[in-house]
PDB file of C-alpha atoms in Angstrom:
ATOM      1  CA  MET L  21       0.025  -0.296   0.300  1.00 78.00           C
ATOM      2  CA  ALA L  22       3.020   2.602   0.646  1.00 83.00           C
ATOM      3  CA  GLU L  23       4.465   1.768  -2.292  1.00 88.00           C
ATOM      4  CA  PHE L  24       0.833   2.348  -4.142  1.00 88.00           C
ATOM      5  CA  MET L  25       0.472   5.746  -2.550  1.00 92.00           C
ATOM      6  CA  SER L  26       3.895   6.741  -2.910  1.00 93.00           C
ATOM      7  CA  THR L  27       3.220   5.687  -6.864  1.00 93.00           C
ATOM      8  CA  LEU L  28       0.122   8.453  -6.750  1.00 94.00           C
ATOM      9  CA  TYR L  29       2.107  10.978  -4.864  1.00 94.00           C
ATOM     10  CA  LEU L  30       4.901  10.662  -8.306  1.00 94.00           C
ATOM     11  CA  PHE L  31       1.973  11.528 -10.416  1.00 95.00           C
ATOM     12  CA  THR L  32       1.321  14.803  -8.537  1.00 96.00           C
ATOM     13  CA  ALA L  33       4.716  15.679  -7.190  1.00 93.00           C
ATOM     14  CA  HIS L  34       5.678  18.215  -9.723  1.00 88.00           C
ATOM     15  CA  ASP L  35       2.030  20.177  -9.578  1.00 88.00           C
ATOM     16  CA  LEU L  36       1.723  20.054  -5.622  1.00 90.00           C
ATOM     17  CA  GLU L  37       2.612  23.953  -5.333  1.00 82.00           C
ATOM     18  CA  GLY L  38       1.354  24.923  -8.480  1.00 79.00           C
ATOM     19  CA  THR L  39      -1.922  23.803  -8.241  1.00 87.00           C
ATOM     20  CA  VAL L  40      -3.040  22.061  -4.588  1.00 92.00           C
ATOM     21  CA  LEU L  41      -1.321  24.865  -2.467  1.00 88.00           C
ATOM     22  CA  LEU L  42      -1.953  27.816  -4.755  1.00 84.00           C
ATOM     23  CA  ASN L  43      -6.156  26.869  -5.066  1.00 89.00           C
ATOM     24  CA  THR L  44      -6.026  26.240  -1.237  1.00 91.00           C
ATOM     25  CA  VAL L  45      -5.049  29.578  -0.351  1.00 86.00           C
ATOM     26  CA  CYS L  46      -7.086  31.201  -3.141  1.00 86.00           C
ATOM     27  CA  SER L  47      -9.971  29.569  -1.862  1.00 88.00           C
ATOM     28  CA  ILE L  48      -9.840  30.199   1.662  1.00 86.00           C
ATOM     29  CA  THR L  49      -8.932  33.601   1.068  1.00 83.00           C
ATOM     30  CA  LEU L  50     -11.793  34.479  -0.814  1.00 83.00           C
ATOM     31  CA  HIS L  51     -13.876  32.381   1.360  1.00 81.00           C
ATOM     32  CA  ALA L  52     -12.878  34.597   4.308  1.00 78.00           C
ATOM     33  CA  VAL L  53     -12.848  38.054   2.219  1.00 76.00           C
ATOM     34  CA  ALA L  54     -16.652  36.848   1.323  1.00 73.00           C
ATOM     35  CA  ASN L  55     -18.110  35.941   4.872  1.00 72.00           C
ATOM     36  CA  ALA L  56     -15.416  37.312   7.503  1.00 64.00           C
ATOM     37  CA  SER L  57     -18.789  39.865   8.788  1.00 63.00           C
ATOM     38  CA  ARG L  58     -21.031  37.141   9.285  1.00 65.00           C
ATOM     39  CA  GLU L  59     -21.959  35.801  12.615  1.00 67.00           C
ATOM     40  CA  ASP L  60     -22.003  32.333  11.337  1.00 63.00           C
ATOM     41  CA  PHE L  61     -18.569  32.646  10.055  1.00 64.00           C
ATOM     42  CA  SER L  62     -16.232  30.342  11.811  1.00 69.00           C
ATOM     43  CA  ILE L  63     -12.661  30.159  11.546  1.00 74.00           C
ATOM     44  CA  MET L  64     -12.067  26.671  12.864  1.00 77.00           C
ATOM     45  CA  GLU L  65     -14.695  25.194  10.358  1.00 77.00           C
ATOM     46  CA  VAL L  66     -12.552  26.675   7.642  1.00 80.00           C
ATOM     47  CA  PHE L  67      -9.136  24.507   9.468  1.00 83.00           C
ATOM     48  CA  ILE L  68     -11.447  21.526   9.668  1.00 85.00           C
ATOM     49  CA  ARG L  69     -12.547  22.076   5.751  1.00 88.00           C
ATOM     50  CA  THR L  70      -9.479  22.878   4.530  1.00 92.00           C
ATOM     51  CA  PRO L  71      -7.937  19.073   4.751  1.00 94.00           C
ATOM     52  CA  LEU L  72     -11.605  18.383   2.507  1.00 95.00           C
ATOM     53  CA  VAL L  73     -10.508  21.253  -0.122  1.00 95.00           C
ATOM     54  CA  LEU L  74      -6.676  19.766  -0.203  1.00 96.00           C
ATOM     55  CA  LEU L  75      -8.247  16.005  -0.727  1.00 96.00           C
ATOM     56  CA  TRP L  76     -10.626  17.210  -3.651  1.00 97.00           C
ATOM     57  CA  LEU L  77      -7.948  19.447  -5.318  1.00 97.00           C
ATOM     58  CA  TRP L  78      -5.426  16.688  -5.059  1.00 97.00           C
ATOM     59  CA  VAL L  79      -8.065  13.695  -6.595  1.00 97.00           C
ATOM     60  CA  ASN L  80      -8.922  15.516  -9.361  1.00 97.00           C
ATOM     61  CA  LEU L  81      -5.442  16.562 -10.325  1.00 97.00           C
ATOM     62  CA  LEU L  82      -4.455  12.887 -10.373  1.00 97.00           C
ATOM     63  CA  VAL L  83      -7.176  11.975 -12.336  1.00 97.00           C
ATOM     64  CA  PHE L  84      -5.519  15.177 -14.940  1.00 96.00           C
ATOM     65  CA  ASN L  85      -1.996  13.746 -14.248  1.00 96.00           C
ATOM     66  CA  VAL L  86      -2.649  10.096 -14.623  1.00 96.00           C
ATOM     67  CA  SER L  87      -4.157  11.017 -18.203  1.00 95.00           C
ATOM     68  CA  ASN L  88      -1.638  13.243 -19.082  1.00 93.00           C
ATOM     69  CA  GLN L  89       1.096  11.190 -18.288  1.00 94.00           C
ATOM     70  CA  ARG L  90      -0.107   7.760 -19.658  1.00 94.00           C
ATOM     71  CA  ARG L  91       0.015   9.040 -23.207  1.00 89.00           C
ATOM     72  CA  PRO L  92       3.460   7.647 -25.020  1.00 88.00           C
ATOM     73  CA  GLU L  93       3.965  11.028 -26.376  1.00 85.00           C
ATOM     74  CA  ALA L  94       4.166  12.147 -22.305  1.00 86.00           C
ATOM     75  CA  ILE L  95       6.428   9.098 -21.382  1.00 90.00           C
ATOM     76  CA  SER L  96       9.431  10.045 -23.881  1.00 84.00           C
ATOM     77  CA  GLU L  97       8.484  13.904 -22.775  1.00 81.00           C
ATOM     78  CA  ASP L  98       9.016  12.837 -19.126  1.00 86.00           C
ATOM     79  CA  ALA L  99      11.965  10.489 -19.392  1.00 87.00           C
ATOM     80  CA  ILE L 100      13.833  13.673 -20.360  1.00 80.00           C
ATOM     81  CA  ASN L 101      11.931  16.231 -18.080  1.00 77.00           C
ATOM     82  CA  LYS L 102      10.703  14.171 -15.364  1.00 87.00           C
ATOM     83  CA  PRO L 103      12.565  10.378 -15.279  1.00 91.00           C
ATOM     84  CA  TRP L 104      10.839  10.213 -11.730  1.00 94.00           C
ATOM     85  CA  ARG L 105       7.634  10.116 -12.552  1.00 95.00           C
ATOM     86  CA  PRO L 106       6.120   6.771 -12.613  1.00 94.00           C
ATOM     87  CA  LEU L 107       5.346   5.557 -16.385  1.00 94.00           C
ATOM     88  CA  PRO L 108       9.262   6.561 -17.384  1.00 93.00           C
ATOM     89  CA  ALA L 109      10.718   5.212 -14.243  1.00 92.00           C
ATOM     90  CA  GLY L 110       9.159   1.811 -14.337  1.00 91.00           C
ATOM     91  CA  ARG L 111       7.094   1.604 -11.380  1.00 92.00           C
ATOM     92  CA  LEU L 112       3.945   1.581 -13.642  1.00 89.00           C
ATOM     93  CA  GLN L 113       3.319   0.194 -17.027  1.00 92.00           C
ATOM     94  CA  ARG L 114       0.971   2.079 -19.207  1.00 93.00           C
ATOM     95  CA  SER L 115      -1.813  -0.500 -19.224  1.00 93.00           C
ATOM     96  CA  HIS L 116      -1.838  -0.192 -15.430  1.00 93.00           C
ATOM     97  CA  ALA L 117      -2.130   3.682 -15.911  1.00 94.00           C
ATOM     98  CA  ASN L 118      -5.198   3.555 -18.113  1.00 95.00           C
ATOM     99  CA  CYS L 119      -7.114   0.986 -16.002  1.00 95.00           C
ATOM    100  CA  LEU L 120      -5.787   3.428 -13.154  1.00 95.00           C
ATOM    101  CA  LEU L 121      -7.472   6.191 -14.697  1.00 96.00           C
ATOM    102  CA  VAL L 122     -11.021   4.266 -15.506  1.00 95.00           C
ATOM    103  CA  VAL L 123     -11.289   3.732 -11.528  1.00 96.00           C
ATOM    104  CA  LEU L 124      -9.842   7.349 -10.358  1.00 96.00           C
ATOM    105  CA  HIS L 125     -12.710   9.065 -12.597  1.00 96.00           C
ATOM    106  CA  PRO L 126     -15.871   7.535 -10.302  1.00 96.00           C
ATOM    107  CA  VAL L 127     -13.834   8.175  -7.199  1.00 97.00           C
ATOM    108  CA  ALA L 128     -13.357  11.905  -8.018  1.00 97.00           C
ATOM    109  CA  ALA L 129     -17.041  12.333  -8.627  1.00 97.00           C
ATOM    110  CA  VAL L 130     -18.100  10.025  -5.468  1.00 97.00           C
ATOM    111  CA  ILE L 131     -15.368  12.086  -3.407  1.00 97.00           C
ATOM    112  CA  SER L 132     -16.478  15.500  -4.974  1.00 96.00           C
ATOM    113  CA  TYR L 133     -20.324  14.733  -4.720  1.00 95.00           C
ATOM    114  CA  SER L 134     -19.983  13.765  -1.246  1.00 95.00           C
ATOM    115  CA  VAL L 135     -18.126  17.230  -0.338  1.00 93.00           C
ATOM    116  CA  GLY L 136     -20.318  19.522  -2.612  1.00 91.00           C
ATOM    117  CA  ALA L 137     -18.233  20.120  -5.454  1.00 93.00           C
ATOM    118  CA  LEU L 138     -19.562  17.616  -7.943  1.00 94.00           C
ATOM    119  CA  PHE L 139     -19.946  19.952 -10.782  1.00 94.00           C
ATOM    120  CA  PRO L 140     -16.489  21.647 -10.914  1.00 94.00           C
ATOM    121  CA  CYS L 141     -15.213  17.642 -11.215  1.00 96.00           C
ATOM    122  CA  ILE L 142     -17.635  17.385 -14.290  1.00 96.00           C
ATOM    123  CA  ALA L 143     -16.324  20.180 -15.648  1.00 95.00           C
ATOM    124  CA  PHE L 144     -12.247  19.308 -14.918  1.00 95.00           C
ATOM    125  CA  GLN L 145     -13.380  15.949 -15.987  1.00 95.00           C
ATOM    126  CA  ILE L 146     -14.046  17.744 -19.646  1.00 96.00           C
ATOM    127  CA  LEU L 147     -11.402  20.069 -19.790  1.00 95.00           C
ATOM    128  CA  THR L 148      -8.935  17.417 -18.997  1.00 95.00           C
ATOM    129  CA  PHE L 149     -10.420  14.874 -21.844  1.00 94.00           C
ATOM    130  CA  THR L 150     -10.262  18.432 -24.024  1.00 94.00           C
ATOM    131  CA  TYR L 151      -7.102  18.720 -23.064  1.00 92.00           C
ATOM    132  CA  ASN L 152      -5.149  15.388 -22.993  1.00 91.00           C
ATOM    133  CA  ASP L 153      -6.896  12.971 -25.406  1.00 90.00           C
ATOM    134  CA  LEU L 154      -8.411  15.875 -28.320  1.00 90.00           C
ATOM    135  CA  LYS L 155      -4.687  17.119 -27.870  1.00 86.00           C
ATOM    136  CA  ALA L 156      -5.728  20.986 -26.758  1.00 88.00           C
ATOM    137  CA  GLY L 157      -2.187  20.856 -25.119  1.00 82.00           C
ATOM    138  CA  GLU L 158      -0.472  20.223 -28.111  1.00 83.00           C
ATOM    139  CA  ASN L 159      -1.565  23.439 -29.658  1.00 83.00           C
ATOM    140  CA  TRP L 160      -0.613  27.084 -28.025  1.00 83.00           C
ATOM    141  CA  LYS L 161      -3.907  28.913 -29.029  1.00 81.00           C
ATOM    142  CA  LEU L 162      -5.826  26.555 -26.801  1.00 87.00           C
ATOM    143  CA  ARG L 163      -3.479  25.536 -23.880  1.00 86.00           C
ATOM    144  CA  ASN L 164      -3.429  28.216 -21.791  1.00 83.00           C
ATOM    145  CA  VAL L 165      -7.000  29.108 -22.452  1.00 86.00           C
ATOM    146  CA  VAL L 166      -7.988  25.318 -21.258  1.00 90.00           C
ATOM    147  CA  ASN L 167      -5.260  25.526 -18.629  1.00 86.00           C
ATOM    148  CA  ALA L 168      -7.301  28.713 -17.476  1.00 86.00           C
ATOM    149  CA  GLY L 169     -10.332  27.167 -17.190  1.00 90.00           C
ATOM    150  CA  GLY L 170      -9.106  24.349 -15.259  1.00 91.00           C
ATOM    151  CA  PHE L 171      -7.848  26.790 -12.940  1.00 87.00           C
ATOM    152  CA  ILE L 172     -11.664  27.995 -12.435  1.00 88.00           C
ATOM    153  CA  SER L 173     -12.707  24.751 -12.243  1.00 93.00           C
ATOM    154  CA  PHE L 174     -10.396  24.292  -9.675  1.00 92.00           C
ATOM    155  CA  LEU L 175     -11.019  27.237  -7.489  1.00 90.00           C
ATOM    156  CA  THR L 176     -14.632  27.216  -7.782  1.00 90.00           C
ATOM    157  CA  GLY L 177     -14.964  23.390  -6.575  1.00 93.00           C
ATOM    158  CA  ALA L 178     -12.008  24.722  -3.876  1.00 93.00           C
ATOM    159  CA  LEU L 179     -14.627  27.614  -2.843  1.00 90.00           C
ATOM    160  CA  LEU L 180     -17.851  25.195  -2.759  1.00 90.00           C
ATOM    161  CA  VAL L 181     -15.958  23.050  -0.559  1.00 93.00           C
ATOM    162  CA  VAL L 182     -14.466  25.360   1.982  1.00 89.00           C
ATOM    163  CA  ARG L 183     -17.728  27.453   1.940  1.00 81.00           C
ATOM    164  CA  GLY L 184     -19.679  24.224   2.934  1.00 74.00           C
ATOM    165  CA  SER L 185     -23.448  25.353   4.047  1.00 59.00           C
ATOM    166  CA  LEU L 186     -22.930  29.209   3.923  1.00 57.00           C
ATOM    167  CA  GLN L 187     -23.951  30.987   1.180  1.00 61.00           C
ATOM    168  CA  TYR L 188     -21.866  34.208  -0.331  1.00 58.00           C
ATOM    169  CA  GLU L 189     -21.876  37.882  -0.012  1.00 57.00           C
ATOM    170  CA  HIS L 190     -20.249  40.042  -2.816  1.00 54.00           C
ATOM    171  CA  SER L 191     -20.436  37.162  -5.066  1.00 69.00           C
ATOM    172  CA  THR L 192     -20.447  39.584  -7.932  1.00 80.00           C
ATOM    173  CA  GLN L 193     -17.096  41.452  -7.249  1.00 81.00           C
ATOM    174  CA  ILE L 194     -15.640  37.440  -6.258  1.00 82.00           C
ATOM    175  CA  LEU L 195     -16.961  36.306  -9.797  1.00 84.00           C
ATOM    176  CA  CYS L 196     -14.981  39.138 -11.538  1.00 89.00           C
ATOM    177  CA  TRP L 197     -11.962  38.943  -9.567  1.00 89.00           C
ATOM    178  CA  MET L 198     -11.920  35.244 -10.647  1.00 88.00           C
ATOM    179  CA  SER L 199     -12.201  35.948 -13.835  1.00 89.00           C
ATOM    180  CA  LEU L 200      -8.988  38.316 -13.422  1.00 93.00           C
ATOM    181  CA  LEU L 201      -7.109  35.467 -12.001  1.00 91.00           C
ATOM    182  CA  ALA L 202      -8.352  33.016 -14.745  1.00 89.00           C
ATOM    183  CA  VAL L 203      -7.293  35.510 -18.215  1.00 92.00           C
ATOM    184  CA  MET L 204      -3.607  36.329 -15.145  1.00 94.00           C
ATOM    185  CA  ILE L 205      -3.139  32.870 -15.384  1.00 90.00           C
ATOM    186  CA  ALA L 206      -3.596  32.906 -19.345  1.00 89.00           C
ATOM    187  CA  SER L 207      -1.839  35.430 -19.992  1.00 93.00           C
ATOM    188  CA  THR L 208       1.555  34.374 -18.034  1.00 94.00           C
ATOM    189  CA  LYS L 209       0.871  30.731 -17.474  1.00 89.00           C
ATOM    190  CA  HIS L 210       3.810  29.977 -20.208  1.00 91.00           C
ATOM    191  CA  VAL L 211       6.426  30.870 -18.111  1.00 93.00           C
ATOM    192  CA  GLN L 212       6.139  26.616 -17.293  1.00 88.00           C
ATOM    193  CA  ASP L 213       7.122  26.021 -21.217  1.00 90.00           C
ATOM    194  CA  LEU L 214      10.145  27.947 -20.841  1.00 91.00           C
ATOM    195  CA  TYR L 215      11.961  24.872 -19.273  1.00 88.00           C
ATOM    196  CA  ASP L 216      10.011  22.244 -20.804  1.00 83.00           C
ATOM    197  CA  GLN L 217      11.301  23.503 -24.605  1.00 86.00           C
ATOM    198  CA  ASP L 218      13.714  20.162 -25.248  1.00 81.00           C
ATOM    199  CA  GLY L 219      11.023  18.061 -24.090  1.00 77.00           C
ATOM    200  CA  ASP L 220       8.137  19.672 -26.051  1.00 82.00           C
ATOM    201  CA  LYS L 221      10.107  19.618 -29.003  1.00 82.00           C
ATOM    202  CA  LEU L 222      10.634  16.180 -29.211  1.00 77.00           C
ATOM    203  CA  ARG L 223       6.807  15.675 -28.539  1.00 75.00           C
ATOM    204  CA  GLY L 224       5.900  17.821 -31.349  1.00 80.00           C
ATOM    205  CA  ARG L 225       4.068  20.219 -28.814  1.00 82.00           C
ATOM    206  CA  LYS L 226       3.211  23.810 -30.126  1.00 86.00           C
ATOM    207  CA  THR L 227       4.102  25.956 -27.402  1.00 90.00           C
ATOM    208  CA  ILE L 228       4.411  29.729 -27.226  1.00 92.00           C
ATOM    209  CA  PRO L 229       8.211  29.447 -27.250  1.00 92.00           C
ATOM    210  CA  LEU L 230       8.726  26.606 -30.106  1.00 91.00           C
ATOM    211  CA  VAL L 231       6.243  28.501 -32.153  1.00 91.00           C
ATOM    212  CA  PHE L 232       7.042  32.464 -31.790  1.00 92.00           C
ATOM    213  CA  GLY L 233      10.344  31.856 -30.344  1.00 92.00           C
ATOM    214  CA  ASP L 234      12.010  31.949 -26.975  1.00 91.00           C
ATOM    215  CA  SER L 235      13.094  35.516 -27.014  1.00 91.00           C
ATOM    216  CA  THR L 236       9.018  36.316 -27.622  1.00 92.00           C
ATOM    217  CA  ALA L 237       7.704  34.411 -25.106  1.00 93.00           C
ATOM    218  CA  ARG L 238      10.369  35.727 -22.134  1.00 94.00           C
ATOM    219  CA  ARG L 239       9.189  39.296 -23.257  1.00 93.00           C
ATOM    220  CA  THR L 240       5.381  38.718 -23.475  1.00 95.00           C
ATOM    221  CA  ILE L 241       5.546  37.053 -19.886  1.00 96.00           C
ATOM    222  CA  ALA L 242       7.923  39.971 -18.515  1.00 95.00           C
ATOM    223  CA  LEU L 243       5.002  42.512 -19.893  1.00 96.00           C
ATOM    224  CA  ALA L 244       2.195  40.437 -18.344  1.00 97.00           C
ATOM    225  CA  VAL L 245       3.623  40.121 -15.103  1.00 97.00           C
ATOM    226  CA  SER L 246       4.440  43.769 -14.836  1.00 96.00           C
ATOM    227  CA  ALA L 247       0.973  44.827 -16.008  1.00 97.00           C
ATOM    228  CA  TRP L 248      -0.959  42.355 -13.930  1.00 97.00           C
ATOM    229  CA  SER L 249       1.276  43.496 -10.650  1.00 97.00           C
ATOM    230  CA  PHE L 250      -0.219  46.929 -10.769  1.00 96.00           C
ATOM    231  CA  VAL L 251      -3.638  46.005 -11.859  1.00 96.00           C
ATOM    232  CA  MET L 252      -4.624  43.244  -9.227  1.00 96.00           C
ATOM    233  CA  PRO L 253      -4.234  45.610  -6.647  1.00 95.00           C
ATOM    234  CA  THR L 254      -5.842  48.428  -8.248  1.00 94.00           C
ATOM    235  CA  TYR L 255      -9.117  45.967  -8.849  1.00 93.00           C
ATOM    236  CA  TRP L 256      -8.738  45.862  -4.565  1.00 90.00           C
ATOM    237  CA  ARG L 257      -8.181  49.516  -4.411  1.00 89.00           C
ATOM    238  CA  LEU L 258      -5.602  49.107  -2.214  1.00 91.00           C
ATOM    239  CA  SER L 259      -3.286  51.737  -0.430  1.00 90.00           C
ATOM    240  CA  PRO L 260       0.105  52.171  -2.548  1.00 90.00           C
ATOM    241  CA  LEU L 261       2.411  50.383   0.289  1.00 91.00           C
ATOM    242  CA  LYS L 262       0.092  47.385  -0.207  1.00 90.00           C
ATOM    243  CA  TYR L 263       1.270  47.133  -3.788  1.00 93.00           C
ATOM    244  CA  VAL L 264       4.723  46.492  -2.726  1.00 94.00           C
ATOM    245  CA  PRO L 265       4.782  42.548  -2.726  1.00 93.00           C
ATOM    246  CA  SER L 266       3.323  41.527  -6.225  1.00 94.00           C
ATOM    247  CA  VAL L 267       4.702  44.754  -7.722  1.00 96.00           C
ATOM    248  CA  VAL L 268       8.613  44.234  -6.462  1.00 96.00           C
ATOM    249  CA  LEU L 269       8.012  40.229  -7.250  1.00 96.00           C
ATOM    250  CA  GLY L 270       6.477  40.744 -10.188  1.00 96.00           C
ATOM    251  CA  LEU L 271       9.572  43.131 -11.355  1.00 95.00           C
ATOM    252  CA  VAL L 272      12.076  40.376 -10.374  1.00 95.00           C
ATOM    253  CA  ILE L 273      10.390  38.179 -12.603  1.00 96.00           C
ATOM    254  CA  ALA L 274      10.303  40.983 -15.667  1.00 95.00           C
ATOM    255  CA  SER L 275      13.915  41.631 -15.294  1.00 93.00           C
ATOM    256  CA  ARG L 276      15.147  37.834 -15.569  1.00 92.00           C
ATOM    257  CA  LEU L 277      12.908  37.314 -18.684  1.00 92.00           C
ATOM    258  CA  ALA L 278      12.930  41.389 -20.278  1.00 84.00           C
ATOM    259  CA  GLY L 279      16.434  40.405 -21.972  1.00 75.00           C
ATOM    260  CA  GLY L 280      15.104  37.805 -23.834  1.00 62.00           C
ATOM    261  CA  THR L 281      18.079  35.606 -23.377  1.00 66.00           C
ATOM    262  CA  ARG L 282      17.777  31.876 -22.509  1.00 67.00           C
ATOM    263  CA  ARG L 283      19.571  31.067 -19.233  1.00 70.00           C
ATOM    264  CA  ASP L 284      19.738  27.206 -18.358  1.00 82.00           C
ATOM    265  CA  ILE L 285      16.968  24.815 -17.202  1.00 85.00           C
ATOM    266  CA  ALA L 286      17.697  25.254 -13.777  1.00 87.00           C
ATOM    267  CA  ASP L 287      17.369  29.114 -13.712  1.00 90.00           C
ATOM    268  CA  ASP L 288      14.084  28.514 -15.548  1.00 91.00           C
ATOM    269  CA  LYS L 289      12.766  26.655 -12.903  1.00 88.00           C
ATOM    270  CA  ARG L 290      14.130  29.146 -10.221  1.00 91.00           C
ATOM    271  CA  THR L 291      12.238  31.882 -12.645  1.00 93.00           C
ATOM    272  CA  TYR L 292       8.729  29.963 -12.033  1.00 90.00           C
ATOM    273  CA  LYS L 293       9.173  29.248  -8.723  1.00 89.00           C
ATOM    274  CA  LEU L 294       9.436  33.213  -8.342  1.00 93.00           C
ATOM    275  CA  TRP L 295       6.200  33.605 -10.585  1.00 93.00           C
ATOM    276  CA  SER L 296       4.484  31.208  -8.232  1.00 88.00           C
ATOM    277  CA  LEU L 297       5.356  33.258  -5.276  1.00 91.00           C
ATOM    278  CA  TRP L 298       4.236  35.859  -7.414  1.00 95.00           C
ATOM    279  CA  ILE L 299       0.760  34.364  -8.196  1.00 91.00           C
ATOM    280  CA  ILE L 300       0.317  33.473  -4.207  1.00 89.00           C
ATOM    281  CA  SER L 301       1.037  37.234  -3.571  1.00 92.00           C
ATOM    282  CA  LEU L 302      -2.024  37.700  -5.539  1.00 92.00           C
ATOM    283  CA  TYR L 303      -4.085  35.351  -4.614  1.00 88.00           C
ATOM    284  CA  ILE L 304      -3.757  36.878  -1.037  1.00 86.00           C
ATOM    285  CA  LEU L 305      -4.785  40.524  -2.291  1.00 90.00           C
ATOM    286  CA  PRO L 306      -8.409  40.238  -1.024  1.00 87.00           C
ATOM    287  CA  LEU L 307      -7.044  39.852   2.433  1.00 82.00           C
ATOM    288  CA  SER L 308      -5.433  43.439   2.212  1.00 80.00           C
ATOM    289  CA  SER L 309      -8.695  45.169   0.662  1.00 75.00           C
ATOM    290  CA  SER L 310     -10.752  47.414   2.458  1.00 53.00           C
ATOM    291  CA  LEU L 311     -13.912  45.192   1.766  1.00 53.00           C
ATOM    292  CA  PHE L 312     -11.926  42.506   4.093  1.00 51.00           C
ATOM    293  CA  SER L 313     -10.962  45.013   6.840  1.00 52.00           C
ATOM    294  CA  ALA L 314     -14.043  46.980   7.205  1.00 47.00           C
ATOM    295  CA  GLN L 315     -16.196  43.263   7.555  1.00 48.00           C
ATOM    296  CA  THR L 316     -13.234  42.100  10.309  1.00 44.00           C
ATOM    297  CA  SER L 317     -13.802  45.002  12.174  1.00 42.00           C
ATOM    298  CA  GLN L 318     -17.687  45.037  12.428  1.00 46.00           C
ATOM    299  CA  HIS L 319     -17.309  41.244  13.276  1.00 43.00           C
ATOM    300  CA  PHE L 320     -14.917  41.542  16.101  1.00 37.00           C
ATOM    301  CA  ILE L 321     -16.885  44.836  17.040  1.00 39.00           C
ATOM    302  CA  ALA L 322     -20.189  43.136  17.240  1.00 42.00           C
TER     303      ALA L 322
END
């Protein structure tokens, strides 16, 4: 059993930080902003439901990753970029991965139904099929768009799980914020493609760095990150001081990419980690908003 669980973990290990952790942070942040003024809002309830959020995100991520990594071209790519993954490492045969995927689909659906997030699970499974089996992930025109759709499905599901039986206030503002996050993801996510270019080229995948050139891809990310670093705090009408974390991180990322010169793979992976930190700095911006401050003040005064 330990060996089996280790194999499942390795399917998702690369994406735990960028998918499970980020969406957990974002969902809890939005949940707190939407409900801080309610008398029935409980921090303890949030802590109790956080493991359920982590479970929902991980199980649905596992479905996507098994579906993605079981394909022959993915195994060849992973043999170069990520040889520790279960299939290139020989921990699992492709036929076994196909059987595992058949089992995981209903398991994810049952878990999602039990925690109140079935619809996002179904939406994400449709996107998974589109990305992997219909090969939308091989086309730069669709790749980031489907990634953004997956992000919305993940975040919506995480919000439904952490929400429990509560109904959200300020739902329009939250939906607009989630839409901005989706567009931001779609316009910067190809930072992850920078260090995967060798494997993507072998696989024949048409990513932005390979279609438009490495230099162009770097400059578009630098420009988008710089712009979003100012746009996102502005949405919440923050004071200038509260712009600092996202702007500083954004400018550091932009400075690493603006020259358009390719460094080594290790350096590109460090840039991706900085991007992940930058994303977290954006995810927690609602906690600095006047809306949240007013709600918490009202809550504690009451």
